[in-house]
mmCIF file of C-alpha atoms in Angstrom:
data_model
loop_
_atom_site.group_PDB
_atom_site.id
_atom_site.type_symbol
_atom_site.label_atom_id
_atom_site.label_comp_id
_atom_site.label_asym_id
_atom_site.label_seq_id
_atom_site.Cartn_x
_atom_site.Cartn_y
_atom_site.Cartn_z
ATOM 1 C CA UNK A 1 -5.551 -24.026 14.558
ATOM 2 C CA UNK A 2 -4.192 -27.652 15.382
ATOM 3 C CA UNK A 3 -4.765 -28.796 12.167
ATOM 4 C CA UNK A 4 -3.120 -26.141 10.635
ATOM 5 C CA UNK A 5 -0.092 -26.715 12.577
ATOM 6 C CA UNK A 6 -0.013 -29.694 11.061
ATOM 7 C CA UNK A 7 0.530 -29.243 8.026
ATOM 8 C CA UNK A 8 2.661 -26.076 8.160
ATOM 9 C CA UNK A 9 5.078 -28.103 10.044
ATOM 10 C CA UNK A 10 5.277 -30.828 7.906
ATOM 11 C CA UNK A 11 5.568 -28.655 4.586
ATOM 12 C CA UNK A 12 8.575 -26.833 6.789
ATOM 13 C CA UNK A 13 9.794 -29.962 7.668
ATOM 14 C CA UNK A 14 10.310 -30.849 4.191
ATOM 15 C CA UNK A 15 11.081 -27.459 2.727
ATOM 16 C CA UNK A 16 13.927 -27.079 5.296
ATOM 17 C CA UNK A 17 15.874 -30.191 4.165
ATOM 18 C CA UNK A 18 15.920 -28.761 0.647
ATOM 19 C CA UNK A 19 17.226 -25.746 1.432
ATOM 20 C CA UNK A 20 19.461 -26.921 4.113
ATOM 21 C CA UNK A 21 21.038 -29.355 1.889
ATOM 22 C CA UNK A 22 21.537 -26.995 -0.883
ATOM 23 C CA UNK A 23 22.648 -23.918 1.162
ATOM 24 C CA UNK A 24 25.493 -26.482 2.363
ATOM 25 C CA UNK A 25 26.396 -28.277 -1.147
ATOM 26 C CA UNK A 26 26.970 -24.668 -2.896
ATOM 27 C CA UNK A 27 28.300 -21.115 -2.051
ATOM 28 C CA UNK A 28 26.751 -18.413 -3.487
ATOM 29 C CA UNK A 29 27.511 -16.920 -7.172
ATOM 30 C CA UNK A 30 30.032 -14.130 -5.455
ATOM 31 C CA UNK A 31 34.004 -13.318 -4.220
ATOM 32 C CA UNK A 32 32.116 -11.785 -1.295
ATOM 33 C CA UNK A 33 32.694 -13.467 1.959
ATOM 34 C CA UNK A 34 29.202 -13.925 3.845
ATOM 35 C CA UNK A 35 29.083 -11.428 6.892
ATOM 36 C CA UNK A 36 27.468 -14.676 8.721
ATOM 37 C CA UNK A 37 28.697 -17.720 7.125
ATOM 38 C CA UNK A 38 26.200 -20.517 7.349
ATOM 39 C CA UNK A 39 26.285 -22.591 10.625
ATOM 40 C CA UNK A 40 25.430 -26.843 10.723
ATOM 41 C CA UNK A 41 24.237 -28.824 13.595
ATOM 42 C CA UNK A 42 27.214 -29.604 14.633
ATOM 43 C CA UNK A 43 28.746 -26.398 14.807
ATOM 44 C CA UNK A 44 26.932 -25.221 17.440
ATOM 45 C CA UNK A 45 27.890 -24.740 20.851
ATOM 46 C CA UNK A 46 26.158 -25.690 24.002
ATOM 47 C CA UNK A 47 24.126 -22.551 24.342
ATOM 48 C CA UNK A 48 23.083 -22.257 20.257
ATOM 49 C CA UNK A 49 22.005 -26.004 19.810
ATOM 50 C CA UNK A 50 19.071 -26.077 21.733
ATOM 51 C CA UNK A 51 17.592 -23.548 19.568
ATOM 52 C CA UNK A 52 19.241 -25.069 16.834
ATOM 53 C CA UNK A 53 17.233 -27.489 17.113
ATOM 54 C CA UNK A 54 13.578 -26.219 17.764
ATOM 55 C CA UNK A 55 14.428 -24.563 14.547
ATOM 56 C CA UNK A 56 14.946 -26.761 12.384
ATOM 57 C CA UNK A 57 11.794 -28.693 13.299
ATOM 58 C CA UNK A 58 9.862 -25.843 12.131
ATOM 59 C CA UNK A 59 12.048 -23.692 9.760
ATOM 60 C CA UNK A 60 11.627 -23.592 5.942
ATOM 61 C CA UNK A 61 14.851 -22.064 5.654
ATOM 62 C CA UNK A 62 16.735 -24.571 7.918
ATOM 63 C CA UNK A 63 19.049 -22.668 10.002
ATOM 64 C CA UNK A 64 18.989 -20.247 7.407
ATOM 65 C CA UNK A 65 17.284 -17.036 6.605
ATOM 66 C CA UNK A 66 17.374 -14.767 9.522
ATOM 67 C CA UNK A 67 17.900 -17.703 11.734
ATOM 68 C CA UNK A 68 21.547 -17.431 10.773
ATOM 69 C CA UNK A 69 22.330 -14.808 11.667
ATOM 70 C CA UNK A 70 19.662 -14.780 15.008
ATOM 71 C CA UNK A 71 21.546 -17.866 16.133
ATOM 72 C CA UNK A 72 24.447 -15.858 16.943
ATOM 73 C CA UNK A 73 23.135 -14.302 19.835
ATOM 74 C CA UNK A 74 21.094 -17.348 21.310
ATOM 75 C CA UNK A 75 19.403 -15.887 24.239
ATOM 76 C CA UNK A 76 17.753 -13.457 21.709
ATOM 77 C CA UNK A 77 17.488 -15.766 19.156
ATOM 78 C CA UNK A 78 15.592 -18.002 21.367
ATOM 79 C CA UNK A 79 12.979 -15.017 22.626
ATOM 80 C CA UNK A 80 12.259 -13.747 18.588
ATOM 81 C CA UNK A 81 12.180 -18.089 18.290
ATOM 82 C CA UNK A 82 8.941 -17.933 20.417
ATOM 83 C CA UNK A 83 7.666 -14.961 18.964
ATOM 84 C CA UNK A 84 8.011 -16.176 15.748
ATOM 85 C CA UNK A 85 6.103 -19.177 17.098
ATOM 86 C CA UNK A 86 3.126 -17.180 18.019
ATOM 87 C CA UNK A 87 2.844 -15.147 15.140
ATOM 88 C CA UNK A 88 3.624 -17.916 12.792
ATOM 89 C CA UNK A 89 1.507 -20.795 13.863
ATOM 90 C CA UNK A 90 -0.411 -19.577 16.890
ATOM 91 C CA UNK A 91 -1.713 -16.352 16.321
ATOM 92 C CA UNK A 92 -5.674 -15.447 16.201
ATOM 93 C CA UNK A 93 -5.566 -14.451 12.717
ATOM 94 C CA UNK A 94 -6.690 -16.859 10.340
ATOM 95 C CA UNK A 95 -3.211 -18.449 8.473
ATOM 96 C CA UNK A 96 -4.163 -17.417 4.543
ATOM 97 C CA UNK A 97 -4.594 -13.389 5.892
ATOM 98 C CA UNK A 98 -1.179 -13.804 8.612
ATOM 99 C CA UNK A 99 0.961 -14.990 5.199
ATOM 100 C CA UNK A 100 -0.901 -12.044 3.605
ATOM 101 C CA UNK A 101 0.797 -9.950 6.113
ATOM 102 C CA UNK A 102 4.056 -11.519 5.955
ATOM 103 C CA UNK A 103 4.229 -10.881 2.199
ATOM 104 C CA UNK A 104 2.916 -7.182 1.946
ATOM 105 C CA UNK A 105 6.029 -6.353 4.379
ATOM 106 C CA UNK A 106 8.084 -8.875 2.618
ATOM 107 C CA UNK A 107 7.299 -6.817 -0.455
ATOM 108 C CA UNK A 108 7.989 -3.313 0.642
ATOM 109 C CA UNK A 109 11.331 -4.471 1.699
ATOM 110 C CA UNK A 110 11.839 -6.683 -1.346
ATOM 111 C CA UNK A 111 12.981 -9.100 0.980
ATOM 112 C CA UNK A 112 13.984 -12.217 -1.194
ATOM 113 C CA UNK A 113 14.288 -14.510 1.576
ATOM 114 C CA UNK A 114 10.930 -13.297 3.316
ATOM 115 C CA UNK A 115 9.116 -13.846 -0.121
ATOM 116 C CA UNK A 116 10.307 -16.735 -1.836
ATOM 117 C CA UNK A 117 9.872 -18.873 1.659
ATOM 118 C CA UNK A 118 6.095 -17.293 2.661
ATOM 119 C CA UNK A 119 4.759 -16.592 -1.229
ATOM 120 C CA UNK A 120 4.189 -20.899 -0.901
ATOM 121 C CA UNK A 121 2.804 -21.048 2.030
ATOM 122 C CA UNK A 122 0.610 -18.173 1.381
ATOM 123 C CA UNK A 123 -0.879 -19.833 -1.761
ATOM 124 C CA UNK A 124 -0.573 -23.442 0.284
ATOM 125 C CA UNK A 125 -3.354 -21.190 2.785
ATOM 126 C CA UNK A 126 -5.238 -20.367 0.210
ATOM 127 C CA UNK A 127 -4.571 -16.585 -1.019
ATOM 128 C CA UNK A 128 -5.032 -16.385 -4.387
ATOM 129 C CA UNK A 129 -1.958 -16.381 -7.226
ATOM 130 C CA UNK A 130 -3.882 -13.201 -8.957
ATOM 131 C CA UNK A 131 -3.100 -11.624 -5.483
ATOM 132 C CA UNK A 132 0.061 -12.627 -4.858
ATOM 133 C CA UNK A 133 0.743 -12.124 -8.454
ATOM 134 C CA UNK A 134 -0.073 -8.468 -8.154
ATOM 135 C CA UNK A 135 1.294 -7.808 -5.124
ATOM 136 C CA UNK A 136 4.657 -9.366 -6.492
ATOM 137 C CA UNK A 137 4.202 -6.578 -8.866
ATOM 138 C CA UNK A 138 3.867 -3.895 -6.314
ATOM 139 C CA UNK A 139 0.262 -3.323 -7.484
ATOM 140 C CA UNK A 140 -2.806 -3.351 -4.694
ATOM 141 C CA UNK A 141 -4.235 -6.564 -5.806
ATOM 142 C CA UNK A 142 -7.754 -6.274 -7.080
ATOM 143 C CA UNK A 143 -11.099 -8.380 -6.717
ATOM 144 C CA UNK A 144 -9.588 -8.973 -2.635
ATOM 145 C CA UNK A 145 -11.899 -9.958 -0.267
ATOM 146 C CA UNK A 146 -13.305 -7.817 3.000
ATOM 147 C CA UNK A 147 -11.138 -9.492 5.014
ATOM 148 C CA UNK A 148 -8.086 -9.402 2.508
ATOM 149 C CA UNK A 149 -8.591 -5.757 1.595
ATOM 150 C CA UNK A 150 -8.976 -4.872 5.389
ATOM 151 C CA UNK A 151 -5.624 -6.441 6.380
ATOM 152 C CA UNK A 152 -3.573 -4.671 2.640
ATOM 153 C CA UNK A 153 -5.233 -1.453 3.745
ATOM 154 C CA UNK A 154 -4.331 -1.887 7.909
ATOM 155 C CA UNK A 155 -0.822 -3.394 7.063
ATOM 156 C CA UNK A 156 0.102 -1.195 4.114
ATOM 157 C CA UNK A 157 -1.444 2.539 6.089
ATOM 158 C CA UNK A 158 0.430 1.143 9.606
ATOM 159 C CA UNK A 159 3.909 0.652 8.289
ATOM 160 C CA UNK A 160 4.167 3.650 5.231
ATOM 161 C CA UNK A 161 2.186 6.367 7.188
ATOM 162 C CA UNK A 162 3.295 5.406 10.280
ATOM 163 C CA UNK A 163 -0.400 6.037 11.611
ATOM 164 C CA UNK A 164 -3.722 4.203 10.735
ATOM 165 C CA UNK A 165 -7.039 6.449 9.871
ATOM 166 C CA UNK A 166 -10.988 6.270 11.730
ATOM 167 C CA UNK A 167 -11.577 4.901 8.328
ATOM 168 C CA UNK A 168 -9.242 1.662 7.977
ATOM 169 C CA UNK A 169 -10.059 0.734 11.557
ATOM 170 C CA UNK A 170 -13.140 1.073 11.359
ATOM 171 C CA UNK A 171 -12.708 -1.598 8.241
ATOM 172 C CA UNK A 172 -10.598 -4.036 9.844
ATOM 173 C CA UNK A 173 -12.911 -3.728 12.886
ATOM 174 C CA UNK A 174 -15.735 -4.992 11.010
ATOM 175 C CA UNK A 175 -14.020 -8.143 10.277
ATOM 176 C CA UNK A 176 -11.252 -8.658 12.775
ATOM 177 C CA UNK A 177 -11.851 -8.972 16.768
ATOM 178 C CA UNK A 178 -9.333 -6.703 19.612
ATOM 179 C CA UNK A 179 -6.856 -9.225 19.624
ATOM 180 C CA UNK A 180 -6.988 -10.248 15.867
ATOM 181 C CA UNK A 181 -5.750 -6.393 15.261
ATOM 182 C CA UNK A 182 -2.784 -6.825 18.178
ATOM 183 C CA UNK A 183 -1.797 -9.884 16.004
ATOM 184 C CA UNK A 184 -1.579 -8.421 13.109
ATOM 185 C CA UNK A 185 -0.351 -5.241 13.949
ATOM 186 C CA UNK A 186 2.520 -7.386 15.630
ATOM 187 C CA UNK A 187 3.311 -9.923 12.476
ATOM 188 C CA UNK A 188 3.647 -6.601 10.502
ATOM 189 C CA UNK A 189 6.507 -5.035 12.818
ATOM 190 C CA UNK A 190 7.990 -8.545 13.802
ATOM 191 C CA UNK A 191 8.063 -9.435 9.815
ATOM 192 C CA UNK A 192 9.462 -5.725 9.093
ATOM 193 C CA UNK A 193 12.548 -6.371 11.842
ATOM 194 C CA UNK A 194 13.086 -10.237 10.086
ATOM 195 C CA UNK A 195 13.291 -8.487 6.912
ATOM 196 C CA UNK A 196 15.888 -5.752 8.216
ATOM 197 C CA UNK A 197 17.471 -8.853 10.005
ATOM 198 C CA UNK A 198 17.586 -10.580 6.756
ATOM 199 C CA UNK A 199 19.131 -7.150 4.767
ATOM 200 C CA UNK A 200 21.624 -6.766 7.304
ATOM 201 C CA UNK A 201 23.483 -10.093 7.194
ATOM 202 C CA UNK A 202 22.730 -9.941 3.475
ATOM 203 C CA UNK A 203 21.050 -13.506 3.338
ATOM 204 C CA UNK A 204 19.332 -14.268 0.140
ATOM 205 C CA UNK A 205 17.941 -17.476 -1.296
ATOM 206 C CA UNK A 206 19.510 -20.730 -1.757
ATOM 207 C CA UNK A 207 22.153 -21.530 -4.360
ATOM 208 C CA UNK A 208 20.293 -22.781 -7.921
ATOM 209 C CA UNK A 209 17.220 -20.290 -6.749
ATOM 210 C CA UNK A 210 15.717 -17.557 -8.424
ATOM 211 C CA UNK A 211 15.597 -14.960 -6.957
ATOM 212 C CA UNK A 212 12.021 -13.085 -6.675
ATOM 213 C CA UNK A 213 13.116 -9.708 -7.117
ATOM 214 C CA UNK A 214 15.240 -8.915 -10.017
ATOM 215 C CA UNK A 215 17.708 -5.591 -10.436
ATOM 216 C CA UNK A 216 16.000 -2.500 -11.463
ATOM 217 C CA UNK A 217 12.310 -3.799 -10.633
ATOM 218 C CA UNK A 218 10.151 -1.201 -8.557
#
């Protein structure tokens, strides 16, 4: 799990910069005024930096994504902070399967934010591009493993039937331990309220981007 760290933060680390630095050389392609304009360093008061900066030592979005808006309210931004913390880097669930997660919700919401910053770091853990691929496509990806098909089946039957059968616990049972399915379970619904997080304030992907999702796609 250490090692992982690792190397998630560093890619972050990196990834941040990029988008940080490109989110603040450009405005977005629009008359629109953002309903949360995008905050610096050094525009951040007393109670906001200190979060300020935890994120942006782990952030591939900067202080961007739904940490924008988050920021706002600091003392919550600071408790979904740790959570995201957890789910992100310390969670029991091995990384390639958590981004798996991340991106099936990411998907249903056509979140562009959610998918063009986890889609990387899902195939950076491993997960096939056929899979991602597919699942880009809103297709349930074939030739998945146990493990992969047990965590599209949990994630996808939790959060569209609001329930999950004998049958698909009984599946991610086999290959996930009691606290791997309270993990996952929770990166589903934490990753479903960053994507309604992400809607609301209308964030989208840095300036020069492509987006992932184009108009009129299912």
């Amino acid at each position: 799990m250490q090692s992982a760290s690792v190397w998630l933060s560093s890619l972050t680390l990196a990834a941040a910069g990029g988008w940080f630095a490109a989110t603040m050389l450009a405005a977005p392609a629009t008359s629109k005024a953002p309903r949360f304009p995008q905050l610096t360093m050094d525009q951040l008061d007393e109670k906001q930096r200190p979060l300020g900066e935890q994120i942006m030592k782990v952030s591939s979005v900067g202080i961007g994504g739904p940490y924008n808006p988050m920021i706002r309210s600091p003392v919550l931004g600071q408790r979904l902070f740790d959570l995201f913390y957890y789910l992100r880097w310390q969670t029991s669930v091995p990384i390639k399967l958590n981004e798996f997660a991340i991106l099936i919700i990411g998907r249903q919401w056509r979140s562009q934010v959610e998918w063009f910053a986890h889609a990387p770091l899902a195939a950076k853990a491993g997960l096939s591009g056929d899979i991602i691929a597919e699942l880009k496509a809103n297709k349930r990806p074939s030739n998945m493993a146990e493990d992969e098909a047990a965590v599209y089946d949990f994630v996808t039957e939790l959060t569209t039937t609001k329930k999950v059968s004998d049958e698909t616990y009984a599946r991610a049972k086999k290959v996930f331990n009691d606290q791997q399915i309270v993990d996952l379970t929770a990166v589903a619904g934490n990753y479903v309220m960053v994507a309604m997080m992400l809607a609301m304030a209308e964030e989208t992907v840095p300036p020069g981007k492509e987006e992932p999702f184009k108009v009129g796609e299912k």
